[in-house]
């Protein structure tokens, strides 16, 4: 089966610019997560979707981050405007029921 | 916030067993314990998970303490390909919530 696809693989932007990341889940996976992983740390959950509805966005900095999952399939995560501390790897993970999560390889964002 | 704590790094020799500890003293009764590992420039990869009983799969074994305040991931015979960062994480909501990761253990395998 095809894995979780993320793009772009790398992105470099200047602070105050905007950026968007895209995730294509494994077919049939209803649950989709976005994680932020700062260098040297474990991934931190930003938002969880169940189909196209938000289940948990308590750790999403809503003043600058937004995410959507139209039609319950692909998802995009946007940052506007970016800050230096947003430099991190943004991971998308998908799953179904109580099954283990499948992670993509992430988008590495560098904000200068 | 129910965190997990792990040693920053561990070292082992190839073909020997490895025991990776994790402390989750504030875990709730319905939280699952998950282990994932991550290679450089890759996303985390699932290793094993459990709730109360010990679990075995083709990759590893998971030993969960009777009081569930700690667990140990066991790699029975380490290979060089097992060198990675191993994350102990908890999943709340009876398995419906997202994973809460610790800082991970960097496992070094010596040939």
Short mmCIF file of N, CA, C and O in Angstrom, two decimals, chain B residues 19-20 22 24 33 35 48 52-56 61-66 70-74:
data_model
loop_
_atom_site.label_atom_id
_atom_site.label_comp_id
_atom_site.label_asym_id
_atom_site.label_seq_id
_atom_site.Cartn_x
_atom_site.Cartn_y
_atom_site.Cartn_z
N UNK B 19 17.16 -3.34 26.19
CA UNK B 19 15.98 -3.02 27.00
C UNK B 19 15.89 -1.50 27.12
O UNK B 19 16.74 -0.86 27.75
N UNK B 20 14.88 -0.92 26.52
CA UNK B 20 14.69 0.53 26.54
C UNK B 20 13.57 0.87 27.52
O UNK B 20 12.42 0.51 27.31
N UNK B 22 10.91 3.22 29.90
CA UNK B 22 10.08 4.43 29.79
C UNK B 22 9.26 4.56 31.07
O UNK B 22 8.68 3.60 31.54
N UNK B 24 6.03 6.39 32.76
CA UNK B 24 4.78 7.13 32.48
C UNK B 24 3.92 7.06 33.73
O UNK B 24 2.82 6.49 33.70
N UNK B 33 -0.01 2.54 25.57
CA UNK B 33 1.42 2.83 25.51
C UNK B 33 1.91 2.41 24.14
O UNK B 33 1.71 1.26 23.72
N UNK B 35 5.16 2.57 21.17
CA UNK B 35 6.57 2.82 20.86
C UNK B 35 6.72 3.00 19.35
O UNK B 35 6.21 2.20 18.57
N UNK B 48 5.44 -1.06 18.37
CA UNK B 48 4.58 -1.93 19.16
C UNK B 48 3.70 -1.08 20.07
O UNK B 48 4.03 0.09 20.34
N UNK B 52 -2.36 -3.21 28.88
CA UNK B 52 -2.03 -3.74 30.20
C UNK B 52 -1.12 -4.96 30.12
O UNK B 52 -0.19 -5.10 30.90
N UNK B 53 -1.38 -5.82 29.16
CA UNK B 53 -0.62 -7.07 29.07
C UNK B 53 0.65 -6.88 28.24
O UNK B 53 0.74 -5.99 27.41
N UNK B 54 1.62 -7.74 28.48
CA UNK B 54 2.82 -7.74 27.66
C UNK B 54 2.46 -8.13 26.23
O UNK B 54 1.51 -8.89 26.00
N UNK B 55 3.19 -7.58 25.28
CA UNK B 55 2.88 -7.77 23.87
C UNK B 55 4.14 -8.19 23.13
O UNK B 55 5.24 -7.74 23.46
N UNK B 56 3.97 -9.06 22.15
CA UNK B 56 5.09 -9.46 21.29
C UNK B 56 4.68 -9.30 19.84
O UNK B 56 3.54 -9.56 19.46
N UNK B 61 9.31 -6.80 21.77
CA UNK B 61 8.38 -7.14 22.85
C UNK B 61 8.19 -5.91 23.72
O UNK B 61 9.09 -5.08 23.83
N UNK B 62 7.02 -5.80 24.30
CA UNK B 62 6.70 -4.70 25.20
C UNK B 62 6.30 -5.29 26.55
O UNK B 62 5.34 -6.08 26.61
N UNK B 63 7.07 -4.94 27.57
CA UNK B 63 6.77 -5.39 28.92
C UNK B 63 6.20 -4.19 29.69
O UNK B 63 6.85 -3.16 29.82
N UNK B 64 4.97 -4.34 30.19
CA UNK B 64 4.29 -3.26 30.91
C UNK B 64 4.23 -3.62 32.38
O UNK B 64 3.77 -4.71 32.74
N UNK B 65 4.66 -2.71 33.23
CA UNK B 65 4.63 -2.96 34.67
C UNK B 65 3.20 -3.16 35.14
O UNK B 65 2.26 -2.62 34.55
N UNK B 66 3.05 -3.91 36.20
CA UNK B 66 1.71 -4.22 36.71
C UNK B 66 0.94 -2.95 37.09
O UNK B 66 -0.27 -2.87 36.87
N UNK B 70 5.34 2.24 34.26
CA UNK B 70 6.53 2.14 33.43
C UNK B 70 6.37 1.00 32.45
O UNK B 70 5.52 0.12 32.62
N UNK B 71 7.21 1.03 31.42
CA UNK B 71 7.23 -0.06 30.44
C UNK B 71 8.63 -0.18 29.87
O UNK B 71 9.46 0.73 30.02
N UNK B 72 8.89 -1.30 29.25
CA UNK B 72 10.21 -1.55 28.65
C UNK B 72 10.03 -2.14 27.27
O UNK B 72 9.29 -3.13 27.09
N UNK B 73 10.69 -1.52 26.31
CA UNK B 73 10.73 -2.07 24.95
C UNK B 73 11.94 -2.99 24.87
O UNK B 73 13.05 -2.59 25.24
N UNK B 74 11.72 -4.20 24.37
CA UNK B 74 12.79 -5.17 24.30
C UNK B 74 13.05 -5.54 22.85
O UNK B 74 12.15 -6.02 22.14
#
